[in-house]
């Protein structure tokens, strides 16, 4: 799990910097992202569209990498 912490930091910093093209490269094509209000987003386009209109999320309650890219992200409820 410790090797995934840099990936989370990288995703969060990229979101805060609003660098959507870089974020697209960090997300797996089959990414499944669950927002803090329990909305399920599938694919980089849906994730980026949602994040572009919301404040940056907190670190996730759960995350998973596949092939070095974020495939699963569950926001901390709040």
CSV table of N, CA and C in Angstrom, one decimal, residues 3-77:
chain,number,residue,atom,x,y,z
A,3,UNK,N,3.5,2.0,-1.5
A,3,UNK,CA,4.0,2.4,-2.9
A,3,UNK,C,2.9,3.1,-3.6
A,4,UNK,N,1.6,3.1,-3.1
A,4,UNK,CA,0.5,3.8,-3.8
A,4,UNK,C,0.3,5.2,-3.3
A,5,UNK,N,0.9,5.5,-2.2
A,5,UNK,CA,0.7,6.9,-1.6
A,5,UNK,C,1.3,7.9,-2.6
A,6,UNK,N,2.4,7.8,-3.2
A,6,UNK,CA,2.8,8.8,-4.2
A,6,UNK,C,1.9,9.0,-5.3
A,7,UNK,N,1.2,7.9,-5.8
A,7,UNK,CA,0.2,8.0,-6.8
A,7,UNK,C,-1.0,8.8,-6.4
A,8,UNK,N,-1.4,8.7,-5.2
A,8,UNK,CA,-2.5,9.5,-4.7
A,8,UNK,C,-2.1,10.9,-4.6
A,9,UNK,N,-0.9,11.2,-4.1
A,9,UNK,CA,-0.4,12.6,-4.0
A,9,UNK,C,-0.3,13.2,-5.4
A,10,UNK,N,0.1,12.4,-6.4
A,10,UNK,CA,0.3,12.9,-7.8
A,10,UNK,C,-1.1,13.2,-8.3
A,11,UNK,N,-2.1,12.3,-8.1
A,11,UNK,CA,-3.5,12.6,-8.6
A,11,UNK,C,-4.0,13.9,-8.0
A,12,UNK,N,-3.9,14.0,-6.7
A,12,UNK,CA,-4.4,15.2,-6.0
A,12,UNK,C,-3.8,16.4,-6.4
A,13,UNK,N,-2.4,16.4,-6.6
A,13,UNK,CA,-1.7,17.6,-7.0
A,13,UNK,C,-2.1,18.0,-8.4
A,14,UNK,N,-2.4,17.0,-9.3
A,14,UNK,CA,-2.8,17.3,-10.7
A,14,UNK,C,-4.2,17.9,-10.7
A,15,UNK,N,-5.1,17.4,-9.9
A,15,UNK,CA,-6.4,17.9,-9.8
A,15,UNK,C,-6.4,19.4,-9.3
A,16,UNK,N,-5.6,19.6,-8.2
A,16,UNK,CA,-5.5,21.0,-7.7
A,16,UNK,C,-4.9,21.9,-8.7
A,17,UNK,N,-4.0,21.4,-9.6
A,17,UNK,CA,-3.4,22.2,-10.6
A,17,UNK,C,-4.3,22.3,-11.8
A,18,UNK,N,-5.4,21.6,-11.8
A,18,UNK,CA,-6.4,21.6,-12.9
A,18,UNK,C,-5.8,21.3,-14.3
A,19,UNK,N,-4.8,20.3,-14.2
A,19,UNK,CA,-4.1,19.8,-15.4
A,19,UNK,C,-4.9,18.6,-15.9
A,20,UNK,N,-5.9,18.8,-16.6
A,20,UNK,CA,-6.8,17.7,-17.0
A,20,UNK,C,-6.1,16.7,-17.9
A,21,UNK,N,-5.3,17.1,-18.8
A,21,UNK,CA,-4.6,16.2,-19.7
A,21,UNK,C,-3.6,15.3,-19.0
A,22,UNK,N,-3.0,15.9,-18.0
A,22,UNK,CA,-2.1,15.0,-17.2
A,22,UNK,C,-2.9,14.1,-16.4
A,23,UNK,N,-4.0,14.5,-15.8
A,23,UNK,CA,-4.8,13.6,-15.0
A,23,UNK,C,-5.3,12.5,-15.9
A,24,UNK,N,-5.7,12.7,-17.1
A,24,UNK,CA,-6.1,11.7,-18.0
A,24,UNK,C,-5.0,10.6,-18.2
A,25,UNK,N,-3.8,11.0,-18.2
A,25,UNK,CA,-2.7,10.0,-18.3
A,25,UNK,C,-2.5,9.2,-17.0
A,26,UNK,N,-2.9,9.8,-15.9
A,26,UNK,CA,-2.7,9.1,-14.6
A,26,UNK,C,-3.9,8.1,-14.3
A,27,UNK,N,-5.0,8.3,-15.0
A,27,UNK,CA,-6.2,7.5,-14.8
A,27,UNK,C,-6.2,6.3,-15.8
A,28,UNK,N,-6.5,5.1,-15.3
A,28,UNK,CA,-6.6,4.0,-16.1
A,28,UNK,C,-7.9,4.2,-17.0
A,29,UNK,N,-7.8,3.6,-18.2
A,29,UNK,CA,-9.0,3.8,-19.1
A,29,UNK,C,-10.3,3.3,-18.5
A,30,UNK,N,-10.2,2.3,-17.6
A,30,UNK,CA,-11.4,1.7,-17.0
A,30,UNK,C,-11.6,2.2,-15.6
A,31,UNK,N,-11.1,3.4,-15.2
A,31,UNK,CA,-11.2,3.9,-13.9
A,31,UNK,C,-12.7,4.0,-13.4
A,32,UNK,N,-12.9,3.6,-12.2
A,32,UNK,CA,-14.2,3.7,-11.5
A,32,UNK,C,-14.0,4.6,-10.3
A,33,UNK,N,-14.6,5.7,-10.3
A,33,UNK,CA,-14.4,6.7,-9.2
A,33,UNK,C,-15.8,6.9,-8.5
A,34,UNK,N,-15.8,6.8,-7.2
A,34,UNK,CA,-17.0,7.1,-6.4
A,34,UNK,C,-16.8,8.4,-5.6
A,35,UNK,N,-17.6,9.3,-5.9
A,35,UNK,CA,-17.5,10.6,-5.2
A,35,UNK,C,-18.0,10.6,-3.8
A,36,UNK,N,-17.8,11.6,-3.0
A,36,UNK,CA,-18.1,11.7,-1.6
A,36,UNK,C,-19.6,11.6,-1.4
A,37,UNK,N,-20.4,11.9,-2.5
A,37,UNK,CA,-21.9,11.8,-2.4
A,37,UNK,C,-22.3,10.5,-3.1
A,38,UNK,N,-21.4,9.6,-3.2
A,38,UNK,CA,-21.7,8.2,-3.7
A,38,UNK,C,-22.2,8.2,-5.1
A,39,UNK,N,-21.7,9.1,-6.0
A,39,UNK,CA,-22.0,9.1,-7.4
A,39,UNK,C,-20.9,8.2,-8.0
A,40,UNK,N,-21.2,7.3,-8.8
A,40,UNK,CA,-20.2,6.4,-9.5
A,40,UNK,C,-19.9,7.0,-10.9
A,41,UNK,N,-18.6,7.2,-11.1
A,41,UNK,CA,-18.2,7.7,-12.4
A,41,UNK,C,-17.3,6.6,-13.1
A,42,UNK,N,-17.5,6.4,-14.4
A,42,UNK,CA,-16.7,5.4,-15.1
A,42,UNK,C,-16.0,6.0,-16.3
A,43,UNK,N,-14.7,5.8,-16.3
A,43,UNK,CA,-13.9,6.3,-17.4
A,43,UNK,C,-13.3,7.7,-17.1
A,44,UNK,N,-12.2,8.0,-17.7
A,44,UNK,CA,-11.5,9.3,-17.5
A,44,UNK,C,-12.4,10.5,-17.9
A,45,UNK,N,-13.2,10.4,-18.9
A,45,UNK,CA,-14.0,11.6,-19.4
A,45,UNK,C,-15.0,12.0,-18.3
A,46,UNK,N,-15.7,11.0,-17.7
A,46,UNK,CA,-16.7,11.3,-16.7
A,46,UNK,C,-16.0,11.8,-15.4
A,47,UNK,N,-14.9,11.2,-15.0
A,47,UNK,CA,-14.2,11.7,-13.8
A,47,UNK,C,-13.7,13.2,-14.0
A,48,UNK,N,-13.1,13.5,-15.1
A,48,UNK,CA,-12.6,14.8,-15.4
A,48,UNK,C,-13.7,15.8,-15.4
A,49,UNK,N,-14.8,15.5,-16.1
A,49,UNK,CA,-16.0,16.4,-16.2
A,49,UNK,C,-16.5,16.7,-14.8
A,50,UNK,N,-16.6,15.8,-13.9
A,50,UNK,CA,-17.1,16.0,-12.6
A,50,UNK,C,-16.1,16.8,-11.8
A,51,UNK,N,-14.8,16.5,-11.8
A,51,UNK,CA,-13.8,17.2,-11.0
A,51,UNK,C,-13.6,18.6,-11.5
A,52,UNK,N,-13.8,18.8,-12.8
A,52,UNK,CA,-13.6,20.2,-13.3
A,52,UNK,C,-14.6,21.2,-12.8
A,53,UNK,N,-15.7,20.7,-12.3
A,53,UNK,CA,-16.7,21.6,-11.8
A,53,UNK,C,-16.9,21.5,-10.2
A,54,UNK,N,-16.0,20.8,-9.6
A,54,UNK,CA,-16.1,20.6,-8.1
A,54,UNK,C,-14.8,21.0,-7.5
A,55,UNK,N,-14.8,21.3,-6.2
A,55,UNK,CA,-13.5,21.6,-5.5
A,55,UNK,C,-12.7,20.3,-5.5
A,56,UNK,N,-11.4,20.3,-5.4
A,56,UNK,CA,-10.6,19.1,-5.3
A,56,UNK,C,-11.0,18.2,-4.1
A,57,UNK,N,-11.0,16.9,-4.3
A,57,UNK,CA,-11.3,16.0,-3.3
A,57,UNK,C,-10.3,15.9,-2.2
A,58,UNK,N,-10.7,15.3,-1.1
A,58,UNK,CA,-9.7,14.9,0.0
A,58,UNK,C,-9.0,13.6,-0.5
A,59,UNK,N,-8.0,13.2,0.3
A,59,UNK,CA,-7.5,11.9,0.0
A,59,UNK,C,-8.6,10.8,0.0
A,60,UNK,N,-8.4,9.8,-0.8
A,60,UNK,CA,-9.5,8.8,-0.8
A,60,UNK,C,-9.6,7.9,0.4
A,61,UNK,N,-10.8,7.3,0.6
A,61,UNK,CA,-10.9,6.3,1.7
A,61,UNK,C,-10.3,5.0,1.2
A,62,UNK,N,-10.3,4.8,-0.2
A,62,UNK,CA,-9.8,3.6,-0.8
A,62,UNK,C,-9.3,4.0,-2.2
A,63,UNK,N,-8.2,3.4,-2.6
A,63,UNK,CA,-7.8,3.5,-4.0
A,63,UNK,C,-7.0,2.3,-4.4
A,64,UNK,N,-6.9,2.1,-5.7
A,64,UNK,CA,-6.3,0.9,-6.3
A,64,UNK,C,-5.6,1.3,-7.6
A,65,UNK,N,-4.4,0.8,-7.8
A,65,UNK,CA,-3.7,1.0,-9.1
A,65,UNK,C,-3.7,-0.2,-9.9
A,66,UNK,N,-3.7,0.0,-11.2
A,66,UNK,CA,-3.6,-1.1,-12.2
A,66,UNK,C,-2.6,-0.6,-13.3
A,67,UNK,N,-1.6,-1.3,-13.5
A,67,UNK,CA,-0.6,-1.0,-14.6
A,67,UNK,C,0.0,0.4,-14.3
A,68,UNK,N,0.1,0.8,-13.0
A,68,UNK,CA,0.7,2.1,-12.6
A,68,UNK,C,-0.3,3.2,-12.7
A,69,UNK,N,-1.5,3.0,-13.0
A,69,UNK,CA,-2.5,4.1,-13.1
A,69,UNK,C,-3.7,3.8,-12.2
A,70,UNK,N,-4.3,4.9,-11.8
A,70,UNK,CA,-5.4,4.8,-10.9
A,70,UNK,C,-6.6,4.2,-11.5
A,71,UNK,N,-7.1,3.1,-11.0
A,71,UNK,CA,-8.3,2.4,-11.5
A,71,UNK,C,-9.5,2.5,-10.6
A,72,UNK,N,-9.2,2.6,-9.3
A,72,UNK,CA,-10.3,2.7,-8.3
A,72,UNK,C,-10.1,3.8,-7.3
A,73,UNK,N,-11.0,4.6,-7.1
A,73,UNK,CA,-10.9,5.7,-6.2
A,73,UNK,C,-12.3,5.9,-5.5
A,74,UNK,N,-12.3,5.8,-4.2
A,74,UNK,CA,-13.5,6.1,-3.4
A,74,UNK,C,-13.2,7.2,-2.5
A,75,UNK,N,-13.9,8.3,-2.7
A,75,UNK,CA,-13.7,9.5,-1.9
A,75,UNK,C,-14.1,9.3,-0.5
A,76,UNK,N,-13.5,10.0,0.4
A,76,UNK,CA,-13.9,9.9,1.8
A,76,UNK,C,-15.3,10.6,1.9
A,77,UNK,N,-16.2,9.9,2.5
A,77,UNK,CA,-17.6,10.5,2.6
A,77,UNK,C,-17.5,11.8,3.5
